[in-house]
C-alpha cells in the first residue's frame, strides 16, 4: 500500500514543532524517530525541530538531552556523529506555556527565523505530545495566533490518543479543533497503524488472489483478535483508574485493526478511499444492548500472581489505584457485522494487562472440512487457521493438515510460517517514523478520521454504561496475573463450541 502511495514522492522542507518536548513521549519516540528519518535521508536538509515545554533550558541543553535519548532508545544504542551534527543544527527549544498567548507570539517569531535560516518554506507540523486536556487549548491558541493559516505553506497538527474519554467528549473535542483547523489538517495518530504487519493486512488481502475469495462468512467460522500485555499499569495507576482497558485499547487500537480485517476492498489506495471502507465496516457493526453486554462481553481485573517467575501485585495494590477499584484491566467483547460479507461470523476481541504473554495477533479460523473423509484420523485435527502476528515476532502463520510419513494414515497440524525478520533481513522501522513521515508527506491513510474516532465511542459507550450501572457485581479481582484472563471468557466461547487460541 505505502510503496504505491509514496512512489516518486519526496518530503518537502518543513519545521516540526513538538508541544511537550521535555516529556517522555518526545524522548522515547518522537526525537529518535525524527533522527532516524534524517539518518535514512528521508527528510531534506531544509528541516528543523522546535521543542516547546515548561522546563527552562537552552538550545544546547535540549540538544544534549535529546542526544542522550536517541542513544538510550534507539536500536543501535549510539548515534552517527556526522548525522547528529546535521540534525542538531536544526534542533531548538523554546520555554512555553500552552495557555499563554505571548508564548505563541514568540513561537511565531521563532518560526519566521527558522524559515529564513533553514529554508522550511512555511510548511509546519505541530505535534501535540501533551496531556489530552490541553489539546483544544493548544489548537485554539495556535489559531488565534494565526499559526494555523496555510497562506505560506501547509500546516498540519498531529494529536495523540486518547481522543476524548467518551462519545460526548470526543464530539466536543472535534468541534473545538475544527473551529481553527480543516479536517484535512488534523492527523489523529494511532501508533498501531504504523506497525508493518498492520499495513501488510491490505497487501495480504488485496494483492493475493488466494485469500480474498475466502475472506467471508462462506469460509470463515470466526475471528479472534488478541491484544495481550504482560505489564501492569507501570506507575500510571491514576490515569488508568479513569480509563480502563476499553477506553485505553479497544476503542482505538483494536478497532483500527478490526476495521482493516472487516472492510471491503477500496476503490483505490487514496487515503479517503481506504478510510471510507473502514468506516463503512464499522457502521455495520451491531450495536450493544444491555442484554448483549451481559451475554457476550466479559470484564476482568488482575489479582496478584507471577510474570516470568517473578511475583507481581494485583491491580488494587498498584500505586495510585483505589483499593476497592472496579476498573477493568481485561475485556472480552463479541462483535458482529450485519452485512453480506460477515453476517453470522463472530469476531472475538480480548485485551488485557498482566496476561500470560505479550502478543497482538489476528487469528482467522476457517470452517472445518464438510466431511470427515479420513475418519478417526481427523479427530484430533484443529480447523485451518491463519494467524497474523502484529507484535512481537511480526509475521504470518497458516495452519494446515498434513499426513505424517509412514504406512498408516495419520494426520497432524503443521504450520507454514513467514517472519519479517527472517524473510527480508531488515530492521523494521518504528511506527512513529512511518507515521510522522506520512504526515509530512500529507498522507493521512494511517490516521484516524473524525467519523472513525466518534464511531469507536458510539460502539463502546453502551458497554461502559452497562458495566458502570452494576459495579458491585464485578467480583474483582477475577483473574490471576500471568494467566489468560477470567475463566468466564473461556466458558463463553465453549458455549459456542469454540476455544481461545493460545499464542
CSV table of C-alpha atoms in Angstrom, one decimal:
chain,number,residue,atom,x,y,z
A,1,UNK,CA,0.0,0.0,0.0
A,2,UNK,CA,2.5,2.5,1.1
A,3,UNK,CA,5.1,1.9,-1.6
A,4,UNK,CA,2.5,2.7,-4.2
A,5,UNK,CA,1.4,5.8,-2.4
A,6,UNK,CA,4.9,7.1,-2.0
A,7,UNK,CA,6.3,6.2,-5.4
A,8,UNK,CA,8.2,9.2,-6.7
A,9,UNK,CA,7.4,11.4,-3.7
A,10,UNK,CA,9.9,13.3,-1.5
A,11,UNK,CA,9.4,15.0,1.8
A,12,UNK,CA,9.1,18.8,1.5
A,13,UNK,CA,11.1,21.2,3.7
A,14,UNK,CA,9.3,21.8,7.0
A,15,UNK,CA,9.5,22.8,10.6
A,16,UNK,CA,8.3,20.3,13.3
A,17,UNK,CA,7.0,21.9,16.5
A,18,UNK,CA,6.7,19.5,19.4
A,19,UNK,CA,4.5,20.5,22.3
A,20,UNK,CA,5.7,18.7,25.4
A,21,UNK,CA,9.2,18.2,24.1
A,22,UNK,CA,10.6,17.7,27.6
A,23,UNK,CA,8.2,14.8,28.2
A,24,UNK,CA,8.5,11.0,28.0
A,25,UNK,CA,7.0,10.5,24.5
A,26,UNK,CA,9.3,13.0,22.9
A,27,UNK,CA,12.4,11.4,24.5
A,28,UNK,CA,11.4,7.8,23.9
A,29,UNK,CA,9.7,8.0,20.4
A,30,UNK,CA,9.5,11.3,18.6
A,31,UNK,CA,13.1,12.7,18.6
A,32,UNK,CA,14.6,9.2,18.0
A,33,UNK,CA,12.1,8.8,15.1
A,34,UNK,CA,13.0,12.1,13.6
A,35,UNK,CA,16.7,11.5,13.9
A,36,UNK,CA,16.3,8.1,12.2
A,37,UNK,CA,14.4,9.7,9.3
A,38,UNK,CA,17.3,12.2,8.9
A,39,UNK,CA,19.8,9.3,9.1
A,40,UNK,CA,17.9,7.4,6.3
A,41,UNK,CA,17.9,10.6,4.2
A,42,UNK,CA,14.1,10.6,4.1
A,43,UNK,CA,13.9,14.2,5.2
A,44,UNK,CA,15.5,17.2,3.4
A,45,UNK,CA,18.3,19.4,4.6
A,46,UNK,CA,15.7,22.2,4.9
A,47,UNK,CA,14.3,20.8,8.1
A,48,UNK,CA,14.1,22.0,11.7
A,49,UNK,CA,12.6,20.9,15.1
A,50,UNK,CA,11.4,23.4,17.7
A,51,UNK,CA,10.7,21.8,21.1
A,52,UNK,CA,8.2,23.5,23.4
A,53,UNK,CA,8.0,22.8,27.2
A,54,UNK,CA,7.6,24.4,30.6
A,55,UNK,CA,11.0,23.2,31.7
A,56,UNK,CA,13.5,26.1,31.1
A,57,UNK,CA,16.6,25.1,29.1
A,58,UNK,CA,18.9,26.4,26.4
A,59,UNK,CA,19.1,25.1,22.9
A,60,UNK,CA,22.3,23.4,23.7
A,61,UNK,CA,20.9,21.7,26.8
A,62,UNK,CA,18.0,20.5,24.8
A,63,UNK,CA,20.3,19.0,22.2
A,64,UNK,CA,22.3,17.2,24.8
A,65,UNK,CA,19.2,15.7,26.4
A,66,UNK,CA,17.9,14.6,23.1
A,67,UNK,CA,21.2,13.1,22.0
A,68,UNK,CA,21.2,11.0,25.2
A,69,UNK,CA,17.6,10.0,24.5
A,70,UNK,CA,18.5,8.8,21.0
A,71,UNK,CA,21.4,6.7,22.4
A,72,UNK,CA,19.1,5.2,25.1
A,73,UNK,CA,16.1,4.4,23.0
A,74,UNK,CA,17.4,3.7,19.5
A,75,UNK,CA,18.0,0.1,18.3
A,76,UNK,CA,21.8,0.7,17.8
A,77,UNK,CA,22.3,2.5,21.2
A,78,UNK,CA,24.5,5.0,19.5
A,79,UNK,CA,24.5,8.0,17.1
A,80,UNK,CA,26.3,8.7,13.9
A,81,UNK,CA,28.2,11.9,14.9
A,82,UNK,CA,28.1,13.4,11.4
A,83,UNK,CA,24.3,12.7,11.1
A,84,UNK,CA,23.8,14.1,14.6
A,85,UNK,CA,25.6,17.3,13.9
A,86,UNK,CA,23.4,17.9,10.9
A,87,UNK,CA,20.2,17.0,12.9
A,88,UNK,CA,21.2,19.0,16.0
A,89,UNK,CA,21.8,22.1,13.9
A,90,UNK,CA,18.1,22.4,13.3
A,91,UNK,CA,17.1,21.4,16.9
A,92,UNK,CA,15.9,24.3,19.1
A,93,UNK,CA,14.0,24.7,22.4
A,94,UNK,CA,11.5,27.4,23.4
A,95,UNK,CA,10.2,27.5,27.0
A,96,UNK,CA,6.5,27.9,26.8
A,97,UNK,CA,3.1,27.5,28.5
A,98,UNK,CA,0.2,26.3,26.4
A,99,UNK,CA,-2.4,28.8,27.7
A,100,UNK,CA,-0.3,32.0,27.4
A,101,UNK,CA,-0.8,34.0,24.1
A,102,UNK,CA,2.6,35.7,24.5
A,103,UNK,CA,4.3,32.2,24.1
A,104,UNK,CA,2.6,31.8,20.7
A,105,UNK,CA,3.8,35.2,19.6
A,106,UNK,CA,7.3,34.2,20.5
A,107,UNK,CA,6.8,30.9,18.6
A,108,UNK,CA,5.7,32.8,15.6
A,109,UNK,CA,8.9,34.8,15.6
A,110,UNK,CA,11.0,31.7,16.1
A,111,UNK,CA,9.2,30.0,13.1
A,112,UNK,CA,9.9,33.1,10.9
A,113,UNK,CA,13.6,32.9,11.9
A,114,UNK,CA,13.7,29.2,11.2
A,115,UNK,CA,12.1,29.7,7.8
A,116,UNK,CA,14.8,32.3,6.8
A,117,UNK,CA,17.7,30.3,8.2
A,118,UNK,CA,16.7,26.7,7.4
A,119,UNK,CA,14.6,27.3,4.3
A,120,UNK,CA,11.5,25.5,5.6
A,121,UNK,CA,9.2,27.3,3.1
A,122,UNK,CA,6.4,28.0,5.7
A,123,UNK,CA,5.5,24.3,6.0
A,124,UNK,CA,4.7,23.5,9.6
A,125,UNK,CA,3.8,20.3,11.5
A,126,UNK,CA,2.6,20.8,15.1
A,127,UNK,CA,2.8,17.7,17.3
A,128,UNK,CA,0.6,17.8,20.5
A,129,UNK,CA,2.6,15.5,22.8
A,130,UNK,CA,0.8,16.9,25.9
A,131,UNK,CA,-2.0,15.8,28.3
A,132,UNK,CA,-5.3,15.3,26.4
A,133,UNK,CA,-7.0,18.2,28.4
A,134,UNK,CA,-4.6,20.6,26.6
A,135,UNK,CA,-5.4,19.6,23.0
A,136,UNK,CA,-8.2,22.0,22.4
A,137,UNK,CA,-6.4,24.9,24.2
A,138,UNK,CA,-3.3,24.4,22.1
A,139,UNK,CA,-5.2,24.4,18.8
A,140,UNK,CA,-7.2,27.5,20.0
A,141,UNK,CA,-4.0,29.4,20.8
A,142,UNK,CA,-2.4,28.4,17.5
A,143,UNK,CA,-5.5,29.5,15.6
A,144,UNK,CA,-5.7,32.9,17.4
A,145,UNK,CA,-2.0,33.5,16.8
A,146,UNK,CA,-2.6,32.9,13.1
A,147,UNK,CA,-0.4,29.9,13.1
A,148,UNK,CA,-2.9,27.5,11.5
A,149,UNK,CA,-3.3,29.6,8.3
A,150,UNK,CA,-1.9,27.9,5.2
A,151,UNK,CA,-1.1,31.1,3.3
A,152,UNK,CA,2.7,30.5,3.0
A,153,UNK,CA,2.8,26.7,3.1
A,154,UNK,CA,0.9,23.7,4.6
A,155,UNK,CA,0.0,23.4,8.3
A,156,UNK,CA,-0.8,20.0,9.9
A,157,UNK,CA,-1.4,19.0,13.5
A,158,UNK,CA,-0.8,15.6,15.0
A,159,UNK,CA,-3.0,14.8,18.0
A,160,UNK,CA,-2.1,11.9,20.3
A,161,UNK,CA,-4.6,9.5,21.8
A,162,UNK,CA,-6.8,9.3,23.9
A,163,UNK,CA,-9.1,11.4,21.7
A,164,UNK,CA,-11.8,12.1,24.3
A,165,UNK,CA,-12.9,9.9,27.2
A,166,UNK,CA,-16.5,9.3,25.9
A,167,UNK,CA,-18.6,9.9,22.8
A,168,UNK,CA,-19.7,13.3,24.1
A,169,UNK,CA,-16.2,14.5,24.9
A,170,UNK,CA,-14.8,13.2,21.6
A,171,UNK,CA,-17.5,15.1,19.7
A,172,UNK,CA,-16.8,18.3,21.7
A,173,UNK,CA,-13.1,18.0,21.1
A,174,UNK,CA,-13.6,17.6,17.4
A,175,UNK,CA,-15.9,20.7,17.3
A,176,UNK,CA,-13.3,22.7,19.2
A,177,UNK,CA,-10.5,21.7,17.0
A,178,UNK,CA,-12.3,22.2,13.7
A,179,UNK,CA,-13.1,25.8,14.6
A,180,UNK,CA,-9.4,26.6,13.8
A,181,UNK,CA,-8.4,23.7,11.5
A,182,UNK,CA,-9.8,22.0,8.5
A,183,UNK,CA,-10.3,18.2,8.8
A,184,UNK,CA,-7.6,17.7,6.2
A,185,UNK,CA,-5.1,19.4,8.6
A,186,UNK,CA,-5.9,17.1,11.5
A,187,UNK,CA,-3.9,13.9,12.0
A,188,UNK,CA,-5.2,11.8,14.9
A,189,UNK,CA,-2.4,9.4,15.5
A,190,UNK,CA,-2.7,5.7,16.5
A,191,UNK,CA,0.7,4.2,16.5
A,192,UNK,CA,-0.7,0.7,15.9
A,193,UNK,CA,-1.5,1.7,12.3
A,194,UNK,CA,2.2,2.4,11.8
A,195,UNK,CA,3.2,-1.2,12.5
A,196,UNK,CA,4.5,-3.1,9.4
A,197,UNK,CA,2.2,-6.1,9.9
A,198,UNK,CA,-0.9,-3.9,10.3
A,199,UNK,CA,-0.1,-2.2,7.0
A,200,UNK,CA,0.5,-5.6,5.4
A,201,UNK,CA,-3.1,-6.5,6.1
A,202,UNK,CA,-4.2,-4.6,3.0
A,203,UNK,CA,-1.4,-6.1,0.8
A,204,UNK,CA,-2.1,-9.6,2.1
A,205,UNK,CA,-5.8,-9.4,1.5
A,206,UNK,CA,-5.9,-7.5,-1.8
A,207,UNK,CA,-2.7,-8.5,-3.6
A,208,UNK,CA,-3.2,-12.2,-3.1
A,209,UNK,CA,-5.8,-13.9,-5.2
A,210,UNK,CA,-6.0,-17.0,-3.0
A,211,UNK,CA,-7.1,-15.3,0.2
A,212,UNK,CA,-9.7,-12.6,-0.6
A,213,UNK,CA,-12.2,-15.1,-2.0
A,214,UNK,CA,-12.1,-17.0,1.3
A,215,UNK,CA,-12.4,-13.8,3.4
A,216,UNK,CA,-16.1,-14.1,4.1
A,217,UNK,CA,-18.9,-15.9,6.0
A,218,UNK,CA,-18.9,-18.8,3.5
A,219,UNK,CA,-15.4,-20.0,4.6
A,220,UNK,CA,-14.6,-18.2,7.9
A,221,UNK,CA,-16.0,-19.7,11.1
A,222,UNK,CA,-14.9,-16.9,13.4
A,223,UNK,CA,-12.1,-14.3,14.0
A,224,UNK,CA,-10.1,-13.8,17.2
A,225,UNK,CA,-8.2,-10.6,17.9
A,226,UNK,CA,-5.9,-10.7,20.9
A,227,UNK,CA,-4.1,-7.7,22.4
A,228,UNK,CA,-2.3,-9.0,25.5
A,229,UNK,CA,0.3,-7.3,27.7
A,230,UNK,CA,2.4,-8.8,30.5
A,231,UNK,CA,2.9,-5.4,32.1
A,232,UNK,CA,0.7,-3.8,34.7
A,233,UNK,CA,-0.2,-0.1,34.9
A,234,UNK,CA,3.5,0.8,35.3
A,235,UNK,CA,3.1,3.8,37.6
A,236,UNK,CA,0.1,5.1,35.7
A,237,UNK,CA,-2.5,4.0,38.2
A,238,UNK,CA,-4.1,7.4,38.4
A,239,UNK,CA,-4.6,7.6,34.7
A,240,UNK,CA,-5.7,4.0,34.3
A,241,UNK,CA,-8.3,4.4,37.1
A,242,UNK,CA,-10.1,6.9,34.8
A,243,UNK,CA,-9.6,4.8,31.7
A,244,UNK,CA,-9.6,1.1,31.9
A,245,UNK,CA,-8.8,-1.3,29.0
A,246,UNK,CA,-11.9,-0.5,26.9
A,247,UNK,CA,-11.1,3.2,26.7
A,248,UNK,CA,-7.3,2.7,26.6
A,249,UNK,CA,-7.0,0.0,24.0
A,250,UNK,CA,-10.2,-1.4,22.4
A,251,UNK,CA,-11.9,1.9,21.4
A,252,UNK,CA,-8.9,2.9,19.4
A,253,UNK,CA,-6.0,0.4,18.7
A,254,UNK,CA,-8.1,-2.7,18.5
A,255,UNK,CA,-11.0,-1.2,16.5
A,256,UNK,CA,-8.5,0.2,14.0
A,257,UNK,CA,-7.1,-3.3,13.4
A,258,UNK,CA,-10.6,-4.8,13.3
A,259,UNK,CA,-11.7,-2.4,10.6
A,260,UNK,CA,-8.9,-3.4,8.3
A,261,UNK,CA,-9.9,-7.1,8.8
A,262,UNK,CA,-13.6,-6.4,8.2
A,263,UNK,CA,-13.5,-3.8,5.4
A,264,UNK,CA,-14.4,-4.2,1.8
A,265,UNK,CA,-11.8,-3.6,-1.0
A,266,UNK,CA,-11.3,0.1,-1.5
A,267,UNK,CA,-11.8,1.7,-5.0
A,268,UNK,CA,-8.2,3.0,-4.8
A,269,UNK,CA,-5.4,3.4,-2.4
A,270,UNK,CA,-6.1,7.0,-1.7
A,271,UNK,CA,-6.4,8.0,2.0
A,272,UNK,CA,-10.1,8.8,1.7
A,273,UNK,CA,-11.0,5.6,-0.3
A,274,UNK,CA,-9.3,3.4,2.4
A,275,UNK,CA,-10.8,5.3,5.3
A,276,UNK,CA,-14.3,5.3,3.7
A,277,UNK,CA,-14.3,1.5,3.6
A,278,UNK,CA,-13.1,1.2,7.2
A,279,UNK,CA,-15.9,3.4,8.5
A,280,UNK,CA,-18.4,1.6,6.3
A,281,UNK,CA,-17.4,-1.7,8.0
A,282,UNK,CA,-17.7,-0.1,11.5
A,283,UNK,CA,-21.1,1.3,10.7
A,284,UNK,CA,-22.3,-2.2,10.1
A,285,UNK,CA,-21.1,-3.4,13.5
A,286,UNK,CA,-24.1,-4.4,15.6
A,287,UNK,CA,-24.9,-2.0,18.5
A,288,UNK,CA,-24.5,-3.3,22.0
A,289,UNK,CA,-27.7,-3.6,24.2
A,290,UNK,CA,-27.6,-4.3,27.9
A,291,UNK,CA,-28.6,-7.9,27.1
A,292,UNK,CA,-25.7,-8.3,24.7
A,293,UNK,CA,-23.2,-6.8,27.1
A,294,UNK,CA,-24.3,-9.3,29.8
A,295,UNK,CA,-24.3,-12.3,27.5
A,296,UNK,CA,-21.4,-11.6,25.1
A,297,UNK,CA,-18.9,-9.4,27.0
A,298,UNK,CA,-16.7,-10.2,30.0
A,299,UNK,CA,-14.7,-7.8,32.1
A,300,UNK,CA,-11.9,-8.6,34.5
A,301,UNK,CA,-9.3,-7.2,36.8
A,302,UNK,CA,-6.0,-8.9,37.7
A,303,UNK,CA,-5.0,-10.1,41.1
A,304,UNK,CA,-1.6,-10.9,42.5
A,305,UNK,CA,0.3,-13.6,40.5
A,306,UNK,CA,3.6,-14.1,38.8
A,307,UNK,CA,5.1,-13.0,35.4
A,308,UNK,CA,8.2,-14.7,34.2
A,309,UNK,CA,8.6,-16.4,37.6
A,310,UNK,CA,8.6,-13.0,39.4
A,311,UNK,CA,5.7,-12.2,41.8
A,312,UNK,CA,3.7,-9.1,40.9
A,313,UNK,CA,1.0,-7.3,42.8
A,314,UNK,CA,-2.7,-7.2,42.0
A,315,UNK,CA,-4.2,-4.1,40.3
A,316,UNK,CA,-5.7,-2.8,43.5
A,317,UNK,CA,-2.2,-2.9,45.1
A,318,UNK,CA,-0.7,-0.8,42.3
A,319,UNK,CA,0.4,2.8,43.1
A,320,UNK,CA,-2.4,5.3,42.5
A,321,UNK,CA,-5.2,2.7,42.4
A,322,UNK,CA,-8.2,2.7,44.7
A,323,UNK,CA,-8.1,-0.4,46.9
A,324,UNK,CA,-11.8,-1.1,46.1
A,325,UNK,CA,-11.4,-0.2,42.4
A,326,UNK,CA,-13.8,-1.8,39.8
A,327,UNK,CA,-11.8,-0.5,36.8
A,328,UNK,CA,-11.4,-3.3,34.2
A,329,UNK,CA,-7.9,-4.4,33.2
A,330,UNK,CA,-9.3,-7.1,30.9
A,331,UNK,CA,-12.2,-7.0,28.4
A,332,UNK,CA,-13.6,-9.6,26.1
A,333,UNK,CA,-16.1,-8.3,23.5
A,334,UNK,CA,-18.0,-10.2,20.9
A,335,UNK,CA,-18.6,-8.2,17.7
A,336,UNK,CA,-21.0,-8.9,14.8
A,337,UNK,CA,-21.1,-7.2,11.4
A,338,UNK,CA,-24.5,-7.1,9.9
A,339,UNK,CA,-23.6,-7.1,6.3
A,340,UNK,CA,-23.4,-9.6,3.4
A,341,UNK,CA,-19.7,-10.4,3.9
A,342,UNK,CA,-19.7,-11.2,7.6
A,343,UNK,CA,-23.3,-12.0,8.6
A,344,UNK,CA,-23.3,-14.7,11.3
A,345,UNK,CA,-19.5,-14.6,11.8
A,346,UNK,CA,-18.5,-13.6,15.4
A,347,UNK,CA,-15.4,-11.5,16.0
A,348,UNK,CA,-14.0,-12.2,19.4
A,349,UNK,CA,-11.8,-9.4,20.9
A,350,UNK,CA,-9.8,-9.7,24.1
A,351,UNK,CA,-7.4,-7.1,25.5
A,352,UNK,CA,-5.8,-7.1,28.9
A,353,UNK,CA,-2.9,-6.4,31.2
A,354,UNK,CA,-0.8,-8.9,33.2
A,355,UNK,CA,-1.7,-11.7,30.8
A,356,UNK,CA,0.5,-14.8,30.2
A,357,UNK,CA,2.3,-13.4,27.1
A,358,UNK,CA,2.9,-10.1,25.3
A,359,UNK,CA,1.2,-10.5,21.9
A,360,UNK,CA,-1.0,-8.8,19.5
A,361,UNK,CA,-2.4,-11.0,16.7
A,362,UNK,CA,-5.4,-11.7,14.5
A,363,UNK,CA,-6.5,-15.3,14.1
A,364,UNK,CA,-8.8,-16.2,11.2
A,365,UNK,CA,-10.3,-19.6,11.8
A,366,UNK,CA,-11.8,-21.3,8.8
A,367,UNK,CA,-14.7,-23.7,8.7
A,368,UNK,CA,-13.9,-27.4,9.1
A,369,UNK,CA,-13.9,-29.7,6.1
A,370,UNK,CA,-17.6,-30.6,5.4
A,371,UNK,CA,-17.0,-34.3,5.6
A,372,UNK,CA,-14.5,-36.4,7.7
A,373,UNK,CA,-13.2,-38.4,4.7
A,374,UNK,CA,-10.3,-39.8,6.8
A,375,UNK,CA,-12.5,-40.9,9.7
A,376,UNK,CA,-10.8,-41.1,13.1
A,377,UNK,CA,-7.6,-39.8,11.7
A,378,UNK,CA,-9.2,-36.4,11.7
A,379,UNK,CA,-10.5,-36.5,15.3
A,380,UNK,CA,-7.6,-34.5,16.7
A,381,UNK,CA,-7.3,-32.0,13.9
A,382,UNK,CA,-8.0,-28.4,14.5
A,383,UNK,CA,-9.6,-26.3,11.7
A,384,UNK,CA,-7.3,-24.4,9.4
A,385,UNK,CA,-6.2,-21.1,10.9
A,386,UNK,CA,-4.5,-18.1,9.5
A,387,UNK,CA,-2.6,-16.1,12.2
A,388,UNK,CA,-1.3,-12.6,11.6
A,389,UNK,CA,1.2,-11.5,14.3
A,390,UNK,CA,1.4,-7.8,14.8
A,391,UNK,CA,3.8,-7.9,17.7
A,392,UNK,CA,6.3,-9.4,18.6
A,393,UNK,CA,7.8,-11.7,16.0
A,394,UNK,CA,5.9,-10.0,13.2
A,395,UNK,CA,4.8,-12.5,10.6
A,396,UNK,CA,2.1,-14.8,9.3
A,397,UNK,CA,1.3,-18.4,10.0
A,398,UNK,CA,-1.1,-20.7,8.1
A,399,UNK,CA,-2.1,-23.9,9.9
A,400,UNK,CA,-2.9,-26.8,7.6
A,401,UNK,CA,-3.4,-30.6,7.9
A,402,UNK,CA,-0.7,-32.9,6.6
A,403,UNK,CA,-0.1,-36.7,6.5
A,404,UNK,CA,2.5,-38.0,8.9
A,405,UNK,CA,5.1,-40.1,7.0
A,406,UNK,CA,4.5,-43.8,7.4
A,407,UNK,CA,2.3,-46.7,6.3
A,408,UNK,CA,-0.6,-45.7,8.5
A,409,UNK,CA,-2.8,-42.7,7.7
A,410,UNK,CA,-2.1,-40.3,10.5
A,411,UNK,CA,-2.8,-36.6,10.1
A,412,UNK,CA,-1.2,-33.8,12.0
A,413,UNK,CA,-1.5,-30.0,12.1
A,414,UNK,CA,1.6,-28.3,10.6
A,415,UNK,CA,2.4,-24.6,10.3
A,416,UNK,CA,3.5,-22.7,7.2
A,417,UNK,CA,5.4,-19.8,8.7
A,418,UNK,CA,6.6,-16.4,7.5
A,419,UNK,CA,8.6,-14.0,9.6
A,420,UNK,CA,9.5,-10.5,8.5
A,421,UNK,CA,13.0,-10.6,10.1
A,422,UNK,CA,14.0,-13.9,8.5
A,423,UNK,CA,12.4,-13.2,5.1
A,424,UNK,CA,13.6,-9.7,4.4
A,425,UNK,CA,16.6,-9.4,6.7
A,426,UNK,CA,15.9,-5.8,7.6
A,427,UNK,CA,15.1,-4.0,10.8
A,428,UNK,CA,11.5,-2.9,10.8
A,429,UNK,CA,11.0,0.8,11.1
A,430,UNK,CA,9.4,2.2,14.3
A,431,UNK,CA,5.7,3.1,13.9
A,432,UNK,CA,6.4,6.7,14.8
A,433,UNK,CA,9.0,7.0,12.0
A,434,UNK,CA,6.4,5.9,9.5
A,435,UNK,CA,3.6,8.0,10.8
A,436,UNK,CA,5.5,11.2,11.2
A,437,UNK,CA,6.9,10.9,7.7
A,438,UNK,CA,3.4,10.2,6.3
A,439,UNK,CA,2.1,13.4,7.9
A,440,UNK,CA,5.0,15.4,6.4
A,441,UNK,CA,4.1,13.8,3.0
A,442,UNK,CA,0.4,14.7,3.5
A,443,UNK,CA,-0.7,11.0,3.5
A,444,UNK,CA,-3.5,10.5,6.1
A,445,UNK,CA,-4.2,6.9,5.2
A,446,UNK,CA,-2.9,5.6,8.5
A,447,UNK,CA,-4.5,8.3,10.6
A,448,UNK,CA,-8.0,8.2,12.2
A,449,UNK,CA,-10.6,10.4,10.6
A,450,UNK,CA,-13.2,12.3,12.7
A,451,UNK,CA,-16.0,9.8,11.9
A,452,UNK,CA,-13.9,6.8,12.9
A,453,UNK,CA,-13.0,8.2,16.3
A,454,UNK,CA,-16.6,9.0,17.1
A,455,UNK,CA,-17.9,5.6,15.8
A,456,UNK,CA,-15.5,3.9,18.2
A,457,UNK,CA,-17.0,5.7,21.1
A,458,UNK,CA,-20.5,5.0,19.8
A,459,UNK,CA,-19.9,1.3,19.9
A,460,UNK,CA,-18.2,1.1,23.4
A,461,UNK,CA,-20.3,3.5,25.4
A,462,UNK,CA,-23.2,1.0,25.9
A,463,UNK,CA,-20.6,-1.5,27.3
A,464,UNK,CA,-19.1,1.1,29.7
A,465,UNK,CA,-22.6,2.3,30.8
A,466,UNK,CA,-23.8,-1.2,31.5
A,467,UNK,CA,-20.7,-2.1,33.5
A,468,UNK,CA,-20.9,1.2,35.3
A,469,UNK,CA,-24.5,0.5,36.3
A,470,UNK,CA,-23.6,-2.7,38.1
A,471,UNK,CA,-20.1,-2.2,39.6
A,472,UNK,CA,-21.0,-4.3,42.7
A,473,UNK,CA,-21.3,-7.4,40.6
A,474,UNK,CA,-17.8,-7.1,39.2
A,475,UNK,CA,-16.3,-9.6,41.7
A,476,UNK,CA,-12.8,-8.3,41.2
A,477,UNK,CA,-10.1,-9.5,41.1
A,478,UNK,CA,-11.2,-12.4,38.9
A,479,UNK,CA,-8.0,-13.5,37.2
A,480,UNK,CA,-4.5,-14.1,38.4
A,481,UNK,CA,-1.6,-12.1,36.9
A,482,UNK,CA,0.2,-14.4,34.5
A,483,UNK,CA,-3.0,-16.2,33.3
A,484,UNK,CA,-5.0,-15.6,30.2
A,485,UNK,CA,-7.8,-13.7,31.9
A,486,UNK,CA,-11.1,-14.6,33.6
A,487,UNK,CA,-12.4,-18.2,33.1
A,488,UNK,CA,-15.8,-16.7,32.2
A,489,UNK,CA,-14.4,-15.6,28.8
A,490,UNK,CA,-13.3,-19.2,28.0
A,491,UNK,CA,-16.6,-20.7,29.2
A,492,UNK,CA,-18.5,-18.2,26.9
A,493,UNK,CA,-16.5,-19.4,23.9
A,494,UNK,CA,-17.0,-23.0,24.9
A,495,UNK,CA,-20.8,-22.5,24.9
A,496,UNK,CA,-20.4,-21.6,21.2
A,497,UNK,CA,-18.3,-24.7,20.6
A,498,UNK,CA,-15.1,-22.7,20.2
A,499,UNK,CA,-11.9,-22.2,22.2
A,500,UNK,CA,-9.4,-19.4,22.6
A,501,UNK,CA,-6.2,-19.8,20.6
A,502,UNK,CA,-3.2,-19.8,23.0
A,503,UNK,CA,-0.4,-17.8,21.3
